[in-house]
Short mmCIF file of C-alpha atoms and ligand atoms in Angstrom, two decimals:
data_model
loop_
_atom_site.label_atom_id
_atom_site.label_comp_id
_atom_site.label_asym_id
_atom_site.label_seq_id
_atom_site.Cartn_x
_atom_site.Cartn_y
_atom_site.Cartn_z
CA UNK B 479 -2.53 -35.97 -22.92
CA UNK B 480 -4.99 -36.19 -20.10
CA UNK B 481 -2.37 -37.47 -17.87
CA UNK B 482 0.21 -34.83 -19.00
CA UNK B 483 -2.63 -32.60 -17.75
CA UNK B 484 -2.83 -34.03 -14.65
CA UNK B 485 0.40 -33.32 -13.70
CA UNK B 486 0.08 -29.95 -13.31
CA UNK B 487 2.68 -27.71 -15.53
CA UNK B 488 3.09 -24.62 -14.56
CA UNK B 489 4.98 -21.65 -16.83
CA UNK B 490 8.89 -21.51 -15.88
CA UNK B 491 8.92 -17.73 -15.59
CA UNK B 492 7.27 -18.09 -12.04
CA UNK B 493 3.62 -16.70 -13.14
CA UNK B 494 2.32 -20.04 -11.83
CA UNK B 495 0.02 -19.84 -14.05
CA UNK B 496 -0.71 -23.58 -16.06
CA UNK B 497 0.33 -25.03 -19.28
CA UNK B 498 -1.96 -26.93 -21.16
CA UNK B 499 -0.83 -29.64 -22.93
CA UNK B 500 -2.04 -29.67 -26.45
CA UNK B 501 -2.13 -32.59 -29.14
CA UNK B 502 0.58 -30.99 -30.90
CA UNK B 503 3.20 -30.99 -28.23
CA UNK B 504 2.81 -34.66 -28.49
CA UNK B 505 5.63 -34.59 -31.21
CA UNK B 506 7.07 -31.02 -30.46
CA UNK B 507 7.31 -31.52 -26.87
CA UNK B 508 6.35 -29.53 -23.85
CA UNK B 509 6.85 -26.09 -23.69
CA UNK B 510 8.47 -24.72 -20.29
CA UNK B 511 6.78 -21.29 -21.12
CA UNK B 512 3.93 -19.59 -21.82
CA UNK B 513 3.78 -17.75 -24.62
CA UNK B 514 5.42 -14.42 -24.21
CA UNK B 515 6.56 -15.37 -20.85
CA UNK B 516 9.90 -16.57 -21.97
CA UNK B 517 12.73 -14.26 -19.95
CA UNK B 518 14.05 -13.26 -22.88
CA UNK B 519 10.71 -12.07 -24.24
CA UNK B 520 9.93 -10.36 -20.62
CA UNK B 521 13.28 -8.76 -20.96
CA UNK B 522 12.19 -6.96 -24.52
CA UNK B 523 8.99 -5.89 -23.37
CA UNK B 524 10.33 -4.28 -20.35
CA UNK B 525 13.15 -2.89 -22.38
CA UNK B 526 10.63 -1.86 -25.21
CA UNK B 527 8.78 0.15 -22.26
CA UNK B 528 11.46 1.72 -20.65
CA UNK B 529 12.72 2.82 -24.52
CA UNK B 530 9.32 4.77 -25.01
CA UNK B 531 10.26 6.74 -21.98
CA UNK B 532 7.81 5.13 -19.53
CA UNK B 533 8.14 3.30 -16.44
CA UNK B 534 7.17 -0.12 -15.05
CA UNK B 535 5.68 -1.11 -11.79
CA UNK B 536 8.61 -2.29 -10.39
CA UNK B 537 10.53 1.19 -11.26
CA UNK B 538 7.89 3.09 -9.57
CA UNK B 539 7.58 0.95 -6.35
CA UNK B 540 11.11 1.51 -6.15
CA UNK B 541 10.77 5.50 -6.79
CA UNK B 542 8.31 5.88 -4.20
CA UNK B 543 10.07 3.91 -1.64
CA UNK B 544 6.83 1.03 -1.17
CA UNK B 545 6.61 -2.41 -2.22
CA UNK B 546 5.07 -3.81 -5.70
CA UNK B 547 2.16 -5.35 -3.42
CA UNK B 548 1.51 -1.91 -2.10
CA UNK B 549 1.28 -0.23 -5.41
CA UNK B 550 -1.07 -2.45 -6.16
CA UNK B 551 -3.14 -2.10 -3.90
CA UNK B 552 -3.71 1.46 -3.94
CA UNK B 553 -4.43 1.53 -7.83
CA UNK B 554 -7.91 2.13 -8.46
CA UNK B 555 -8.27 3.90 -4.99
CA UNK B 556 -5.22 6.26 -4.74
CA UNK B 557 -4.90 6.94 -8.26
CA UNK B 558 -7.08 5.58 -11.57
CA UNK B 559 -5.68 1.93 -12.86
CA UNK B 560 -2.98 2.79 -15.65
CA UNK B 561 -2.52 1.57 -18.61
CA UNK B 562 -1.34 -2.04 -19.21
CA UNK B 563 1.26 -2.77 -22.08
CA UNK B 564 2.41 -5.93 -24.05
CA UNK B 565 1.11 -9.06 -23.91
CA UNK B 566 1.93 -9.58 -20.26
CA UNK B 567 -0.19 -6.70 -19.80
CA UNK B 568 2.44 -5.18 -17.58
CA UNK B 569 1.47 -1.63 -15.73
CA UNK B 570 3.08 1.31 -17.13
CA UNK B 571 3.29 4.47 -15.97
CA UNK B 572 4.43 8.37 -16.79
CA UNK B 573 7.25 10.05 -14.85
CA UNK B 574 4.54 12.77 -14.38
CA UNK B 575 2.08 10.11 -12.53
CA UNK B 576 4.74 9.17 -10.12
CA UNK B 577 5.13 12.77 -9.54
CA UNK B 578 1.85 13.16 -8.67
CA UNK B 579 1.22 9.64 -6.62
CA UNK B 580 4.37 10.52 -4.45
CA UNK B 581 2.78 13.80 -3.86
CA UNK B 582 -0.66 12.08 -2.99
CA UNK B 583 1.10 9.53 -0.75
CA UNK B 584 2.60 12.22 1.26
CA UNK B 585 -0.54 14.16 2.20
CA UNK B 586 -3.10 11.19 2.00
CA UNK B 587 -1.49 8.01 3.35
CA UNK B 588 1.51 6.95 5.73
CA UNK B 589 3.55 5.24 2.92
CA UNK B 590 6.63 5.50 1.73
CA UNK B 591 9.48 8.06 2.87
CA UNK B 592 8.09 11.33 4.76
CA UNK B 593 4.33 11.14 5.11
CA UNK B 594 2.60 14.31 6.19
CA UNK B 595 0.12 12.12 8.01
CA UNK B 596 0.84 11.21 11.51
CA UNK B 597 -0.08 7.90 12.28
CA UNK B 598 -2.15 6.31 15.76
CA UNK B 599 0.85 5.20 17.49
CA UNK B 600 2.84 8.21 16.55
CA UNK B 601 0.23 10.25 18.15
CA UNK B 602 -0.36 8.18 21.92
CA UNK B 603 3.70 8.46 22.34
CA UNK B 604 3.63 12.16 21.47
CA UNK B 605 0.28 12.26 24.23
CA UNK B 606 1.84 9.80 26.70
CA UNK B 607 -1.34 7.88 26.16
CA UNK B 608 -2.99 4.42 24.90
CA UNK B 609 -3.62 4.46 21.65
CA UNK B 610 -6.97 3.18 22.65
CA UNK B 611 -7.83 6.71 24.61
CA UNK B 612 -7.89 8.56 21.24
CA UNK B 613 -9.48 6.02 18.90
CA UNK B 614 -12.72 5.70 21.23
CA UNK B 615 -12.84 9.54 20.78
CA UNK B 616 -12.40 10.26 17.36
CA UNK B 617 -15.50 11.95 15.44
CA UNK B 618 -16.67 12.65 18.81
CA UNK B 619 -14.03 14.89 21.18
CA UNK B 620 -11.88 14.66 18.51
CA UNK B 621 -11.12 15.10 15.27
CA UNK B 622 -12.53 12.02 13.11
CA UNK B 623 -8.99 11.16 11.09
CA UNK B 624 -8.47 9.15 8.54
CA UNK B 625 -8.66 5.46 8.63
CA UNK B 626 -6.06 4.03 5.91
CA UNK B 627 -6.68 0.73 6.42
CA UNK B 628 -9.62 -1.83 7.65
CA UNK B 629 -9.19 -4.61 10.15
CA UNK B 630 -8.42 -5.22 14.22
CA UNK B 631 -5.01 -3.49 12.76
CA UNK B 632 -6.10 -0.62 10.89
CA UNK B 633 -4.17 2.10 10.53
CA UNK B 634 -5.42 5.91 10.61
CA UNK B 635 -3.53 9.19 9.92
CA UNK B 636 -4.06 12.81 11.41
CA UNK B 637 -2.96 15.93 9.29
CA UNK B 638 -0.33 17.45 11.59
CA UNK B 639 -2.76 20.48 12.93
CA UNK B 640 -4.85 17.27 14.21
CA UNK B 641 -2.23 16.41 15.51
CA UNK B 642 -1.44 19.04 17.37
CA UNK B 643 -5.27 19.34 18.25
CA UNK B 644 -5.11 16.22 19.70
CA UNK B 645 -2.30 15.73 21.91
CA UNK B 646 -3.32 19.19 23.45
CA UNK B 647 -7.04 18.03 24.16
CA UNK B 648 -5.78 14.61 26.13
CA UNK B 649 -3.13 16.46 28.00
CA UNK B 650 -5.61 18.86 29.06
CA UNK B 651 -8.42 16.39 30.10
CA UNK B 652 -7.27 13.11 30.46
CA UNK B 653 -4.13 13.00 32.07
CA UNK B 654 -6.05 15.49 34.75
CA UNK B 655 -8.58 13.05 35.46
CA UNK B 656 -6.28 10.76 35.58
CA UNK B 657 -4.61 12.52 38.33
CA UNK B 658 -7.48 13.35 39.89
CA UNK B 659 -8.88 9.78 40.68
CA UNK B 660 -5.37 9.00 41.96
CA UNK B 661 -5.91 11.76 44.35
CA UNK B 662 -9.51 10.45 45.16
CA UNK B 663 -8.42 7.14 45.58
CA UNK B 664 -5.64 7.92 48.44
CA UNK B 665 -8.33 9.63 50.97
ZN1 LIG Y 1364 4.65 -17.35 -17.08
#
């Protein structure tokens, strides 16, 4: 049994997560799933869900154009963790929530199909400038933003009057000291 153990056996469905070998599969063998994890049994339970009118994770990824991964990520911060269902405790949710998350993804985030926000990069092409020129200005000259995301990669969104706010303020200032110190550095 120990050794069985050893091996390593992992559920078939692609869960990953481990079988453990009990003294009774000894005679009945070793079963390839967990319990409830069978496809067939998956197959009910998201049947059984989408019967009583509600919607799985995968569903709503798909309605709000964003990945499973994503969706998951922004439960608990975007919106409040929904209920889970079945013994595979599988996320379901209203047709009324996704009405309301697609809503909040358009005016709070950059995700999925026509954000309001307009993102960093967005926002140096439309101002011909690095995006590094507005981020070491923002709270300050500018308007602070949002940041979406952390990291050396994070991602930030303006509401399209900040926008607007912005690109004005660097084409007024500094593309004309930028042409000014090319003018200063000829003579
Ligand atoms: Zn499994």
């Amino acid at each position: 049994m120990a050794a069985e153990n050893a091996k390593g056996h992992t559920c078939a469905c692609g869960c990953g997560k481990p079988i453990r070998i009990l003294p009774s599969h000894h005679s009945q063998g070793i079963p390839r799933y967990l319990r409830a994890h069978h496809p067939m049994a998956v197959t009910m339970e998201t049947r059984h869900i989408k019967e009583s009118g509600l919607l799985t994770s995968t569903a709503v990824a798909q309605m709000l154009g964003i990945g499973k991964t994503t969706l998951r990520r922004i439960e608990g911060t975007l919106f409040e963790p929904v209920p889970r269902q079945g013994s595979r405790k599988m996320r379901v949710f209203t047709p009324e929530q996704v009405d309301v998350l697609r809503n909040e993804l358009r005016q709070k985030t950059r995700l999925g199909p026509k954000p309001v926000l307009v993102g960093l990069e967005e926002l140096a092409c439309r101002a011909a400038c690095s995006m590094q020129t507005i981020r070491r200005r923002l709270g300050t000259e500018l308007p602070p933003g949002r940041k979406l995301s952390e990291g050396p990669r994070a991602k930030w969104g303006f509401t399209p009057k900040e926008a607007k706010q912005i690109v004005a303020w660097v084409k007024r200032h500094v593309r004309r000291r930028r042409r000014r110190q090319r003018a200063e550095g000829k003579t």
